[in-house]
């Protein structure tokens, strides 16, 4: 009896592998984010009187399945790479804001008038001459 179930399981596994040949079939960062978003929307749907969150979760599930079963492997890989780059930029902005908040009592933050690079200088120095590290523009600033 146990041998029959094992054979059926192996045949089912072979059919799934045959289906996924030539497809993207990866749970990359973007797919994981889509899955987490879908689960959050389904939880939110429990507390909402409308079905809007449910239908949004269904759309996310469709997008997840489309990406997972897509035969355009390079496009899906590029989508994931662009997503990762955007998330890294967002994370670095968040980290910089956190650092600014932590150092707000000891430093003054300002932008270069030429290239808009964020710069900082110690507080209480009065009028100082600042050289931008990116464009080498020199300007005076009161800190």
mmCIF file of C-alpha atoms in Angstrom:
data_model
loop_
_atom_site.group_PDB
_atom_site.id
_atom_site.type_symbol
_atom_site.label_atom_id
_atom_site.label_comp_id
_atom_site.label_asym_id
_atom_site.label_seq_id
_atom_site.Cartn_x
_atom_site.Cartn_y
_atom_site.Cartn_z
ATOM 1 C CA UNK A 1 0.000 0.000 0.000
ATOM 2 C CA UNK A 2 2.799 2.447 0.918
ATOM 3 C CA UNK A 3 4.620 1.660 -2.342
ATOM 4 C CA UNK A 4 1.600 2.700 -4.437
ATOM 5 C CA UNK A 5 1.407 6.111 -2.783
ATOM 6 C CA UNK A 6 5.114 6.669 -3.257
ATOM 7 C CA UNK A 7 4.828 5.837 -6.980
ATOM 8 C CA UNK A 8 1.871 8.205 -7.365
ATOM 9 C CA UNK A 9 3.772 10.957 -5.562
ATOM 10 C CA UNK A 10 6.804 10.460 -7.821
ATOM 11 C CA UNK A 11 4.610 10.570 -10.975
ATOM 12 C CA UNK A 12 2.923 13.751 -9.714
ATOM 13 C CA UNK A 13 6.335 15.278 -8.989
ATOM 14 C CA UNK A 14 7.516 14.397 -12.515
ATOM 15 C CA UNK A 15 4.421 16.029 -14.045
ATOM 16 C CA UNK A 16 5.039 19.234 -12.050
ATOM 17 C CA UNK A 17 8.691 19.281 -13.103
ATOM 18 C CA UNK A 18 7.662 18.846 -16.743
ATOM 19 C CA UNK A 19 5.211 21.752 -16.391
ATOM 20 C CA UNK A 20 7.868 24.072 -14.947
ATOM 21 C CA UNK A 21 10.557 23.394 -17.565
ATOM 22 C CA UNK A 22 11.332 26.634 -19.407
ATOM 23 C CA UNK A 23 9.390 28.805 -16.983
ATOM 24 C CA UNK A 24 10.599 31.399 -14.490
ATOM 25 C CA UNK A 25 9.335 29.359 -11.484
ATOM 26 C CA UNK A 26 11.218 31.286 -8.779
ATOM 27 C CA UNK A 27 10.094 32.827 -5.525
ATOM 28 C CA UNK A 28 12.282 35.911 -5.826
ATOM 29 C CA UNK A 29 12.064 39.097 -3.745
ATOM 30 C CA UNK A 30 9.249 40.590 -5.832
ATOM 31 C CA UNK A 31 7.165 37.412 -5.665
ATOM 32 C CA UNK A 32 7.712 37.183 -1.911
ATOM 33 C CA UNK A 33 6.579 40.798 -1.532
ATOM 34 C CA UNK A 34 3.482 40.117 -3.650
ATOM 35 C CA UNK A 35 2.701 37.086 -1.486
ATOM 36 C CA UNK A 36 3.118 39.039 1.760
ATOM 37 C CA UNK A 37 0.966 41.870 0.402
ATOM 38 C CA UNK A 38 -1.735 39.390 -0.566
ATOM 39 C CA UNK A 39 -1.733 37.831 2.916
ATOM 40 C CA UNK A 40 -1.937 41.255 4.585
ATOM 41 C CA UNK A 41 -4.860 42.235 2.343
ATOM 42 C CA UNK A 42 -6.662 38.993 3.172
ATOM 43 C CA UNK A 43 -6.224 39.695 6.891
ATOM 44 C CA UNK A 44 -7.446 43.277 6.419
ATOM 45 C CA UNK A 45 -10.424 41.923 4.502
ATOM 46 C CA UNK A 46 -11.594 40.111 7.642
ATOM 47 C CA UNK A 47 -12.232 43.464 9.331
ATOM 48 C CA UNK A 48 -13.642 45.433 6.385
ATOM 49 C CA UNK A 49 -17.326 45.381 5.454
ATOM 50 C CA UNK A 50 -16.491 45.506 1.702
ATOM 51 C CA UNK A 51 -14.695 43.062 -0.568
ATOM 52 C CA UNK A 52 -12.170 45.588 -1.937
ATOM 53 C CA UNK A 53 -9.217 44.106 -0.046
ATOM 54 C CA UNK A 54 -10.207 40.615 -1.216
ATOM 55 C CA UNK A 55 -10.219 41.634 -4.877
ATOM 56 C CA UNK A 56 -6.900 43.459 -4.485
ATOM 57 C CA UNK A 57 -5.463 40.291 -2.921
ATOM 58 C CA UNK A 58 -6.835 38.284 -5.844
ATOM 59 C CA UNK A 59 -5.096 40.656 -8.279
ATOM 60 C CA UNK A 60 -1.830 40.234 -6.388
ATOM 61 C CA UNK A 61 -2.252 36.449 -6.562
ATOM 62 C CA UNK A 62 -2.825 36.661 -10.318
ATOM 63 C CA UNK A 63 0.305 38.781 -10.706
ATOM 64 C CA UNK A 64 2.287 36.346 -8.589
ATOM 65 C CA UNK A 65 1.137 33.376 -10.669
ATOM 66 C CA UNK A 66 1.768 35.237 -13.928
ATOM 67 C CA UNK A 67 5.346 35.973 -12.862
ATOM 68 C CA UNK A 68 5.903 32.436 -11.516
ATOM 69 C CA UNK A 69 4.658 30.606 -14.628
ATOM 70 C CA UNK A 70 6.010 33.085 -17.191
ATOM 71 C CA UNK A 71 8.245 31.802 -19.980
ATOM 72 C CA UNK A 72 9.906 35.218 -20.304
ATOM 73 C CA UNK A 73 12.642 34.445 -17.799
ATOM 74 C CA UNK A 74 14.892 37.423 -18.562
ATOM 75 C CA UNK A 75 12.043 39.933 -18.273
ATOM 76 C CA UNK A 76 10.989 38.531 -14.901
ATOM 77 C CA UNK A 77 14.590 38.574 -13.709
ATOM 78 C CA UNK A 78 14.953 42.209 -14.820
ATOM 79 C CA UNK A 79 11.706 43.116 -13.018
ATOM 80 C CA UNK A 80 13.093 41.615 -9.829
ATOM 81 C CA UNK A 81 16.411 43.448 -10.238
ATOM 82 C CA UNK A 82 14.633 46.797 -10.728
ATOM 83 C CA UNK A 83 12.488 46.090 -7.662
ATOM 84 C CA UNK A 84 15.555 45.299 -5.545
ATOM 85 C CA UNK A 85 17.327 48.487 -6.691
ATOM 86 C CA UNK A 86 14.275 50.626 -5.866
ATOM 87 C CA UNK A 87 13.924 49.011 -2.449
ATOM 88 C CA UNK A 88 17.614 49.604 -1.715
ATOM 89 C CA UNK A 89 17.218 53.294 -2.633
ATOM 90 C CA UNK A 90 14.156 53.553 -0.396
ATOM 91 C CA UNK A 91 15.985 51.811 2.448
ATOM 92 C CA UNK A 92 19.001 54.118 2.109
ATOM 93 C CA UNK A 93 16.712 57.176 2.217
ATOM 94 C CA UNK A 94 15.031 55.794 5.324
ATOM 95 C CA UNK A 95 18.401 55.059 6.941
ATOM 96 C CA UNK A 96 19.629 58.575 6.136
ATOM 97 C CA UNK A 97 16.489 60.099 7.647
ATOM 98 C CA UNK A 98 17.036 57.985 10.760
ATOM 99 C CA UNK A 99 20.646 59.153 10.974
ATOM 100 C CA UNK A 100 19.555 62.772 10.502
ATOM 101 C CA UNK A 101 17.045 62.435 13.310
ATOM 102 C CA UNK A 102 19.673 60.927 15.603
ATOM 103 C CA UNK A 103 22.291 63.622 14.854
ATOM 104 C CA UNK A 104 19.963 66.640 14.731
ATOM 105 C CA UNK A 105 21.347 68.096 17.966
ATOM 106 C CA UNK A 106 25.005 67.972 16.959
ATOM 107 C CA UNK A 107 24.869 68.632 13.196
ATOM 108 C CA UNK A 108 23.090 70.949 10.771
ATOM 109 C CA UNK A 109 22.022 69.313 7.498
ATOM 110 C CA UNK A 110 21.721 71.299 4.261
ATOM 111 C CA UNK A 111 21.948 70.860 0.480
ATOM 112 C CA UNK A 112 24.570 72.073 -1.951
ATOM 113 C CA UNK A 113 23.075 74.875 -4.082
ATOM 114 C CA UNK A 114 24.749 73.504 -7.201
ATOM 115 C CA UNK A 115 24.194 69.712 -7.183
ATOM 116 C CA UNK A 116 21.652 69.310 -4.315
ATOM 117 C CA UNK A 117 23.947 66.870 -2.457
ATOM 118 C CA UNK A 118 23.048 66.498 1.244
ATOM 119 C CA UNK A 119 25.816 67.888 3.461
ATOM 120 C CA UNK A 120 26.250 68.326 7.193
ATOM 121 C CA UNK A 121 28.278 70.577 9.438
ATOM 122 C CA UNK A 122 28.692 70.773 13.226
ATOM 123 C CA UNK A 123 26.229 73.102 14.967
ATOM 124 C CA UNK A 124 27.340 76.332 16.610
ATOM 125 C CA UNK A 125 30.291 77.128 14.336
ATOM 126 C CA UNK A 126 28.783 80.355 12.992
ATOM 127 C CA UNK A 127 29.522 81.273 9.382
ATOM 128 C CA UNK A 128 31.688 78.657 7.645
ATOM 129 C CA UNK A 129 33.004 78.045 4.138
ATOM 130 C CA UNK A 130 31.743 74.708 2.829
ATOM 131 C CA UNK A 131 33.173 72.693 -0.076
ATOM 132 C CA UNK A 132 30.764 70.168 -1.606
ATOM 133 C CA UNK A 133 32.279 66.686 -1.697
ATOM 134 C CA UNK A 134 30.593 65.847 -5.003
ATOM 135 C CA UNK A 135 30.910 68.908 -7.242
ATOM 136 C CA UNK A 136 33.640 70.802 -5.312
ATOM 137 C CA UNK A 137 31.440 73.936 -5.219
ATOM 138 C CA UNK A 138 32.422 76.341 -2.428
ATOM 139 C CA UNK A 139 29.838 78.442 -0.623
ATOM 140 C CA UNK A 140 29.278 80.117 2.745
ATOM 141 C CA UNK A 141 26.784 78.747 5.245
ATOM 142 C CA UNK A 142 25.709 79.815 8.722
ATOM 143 C CA UNK A 143 25.374 76.830 11.043
#
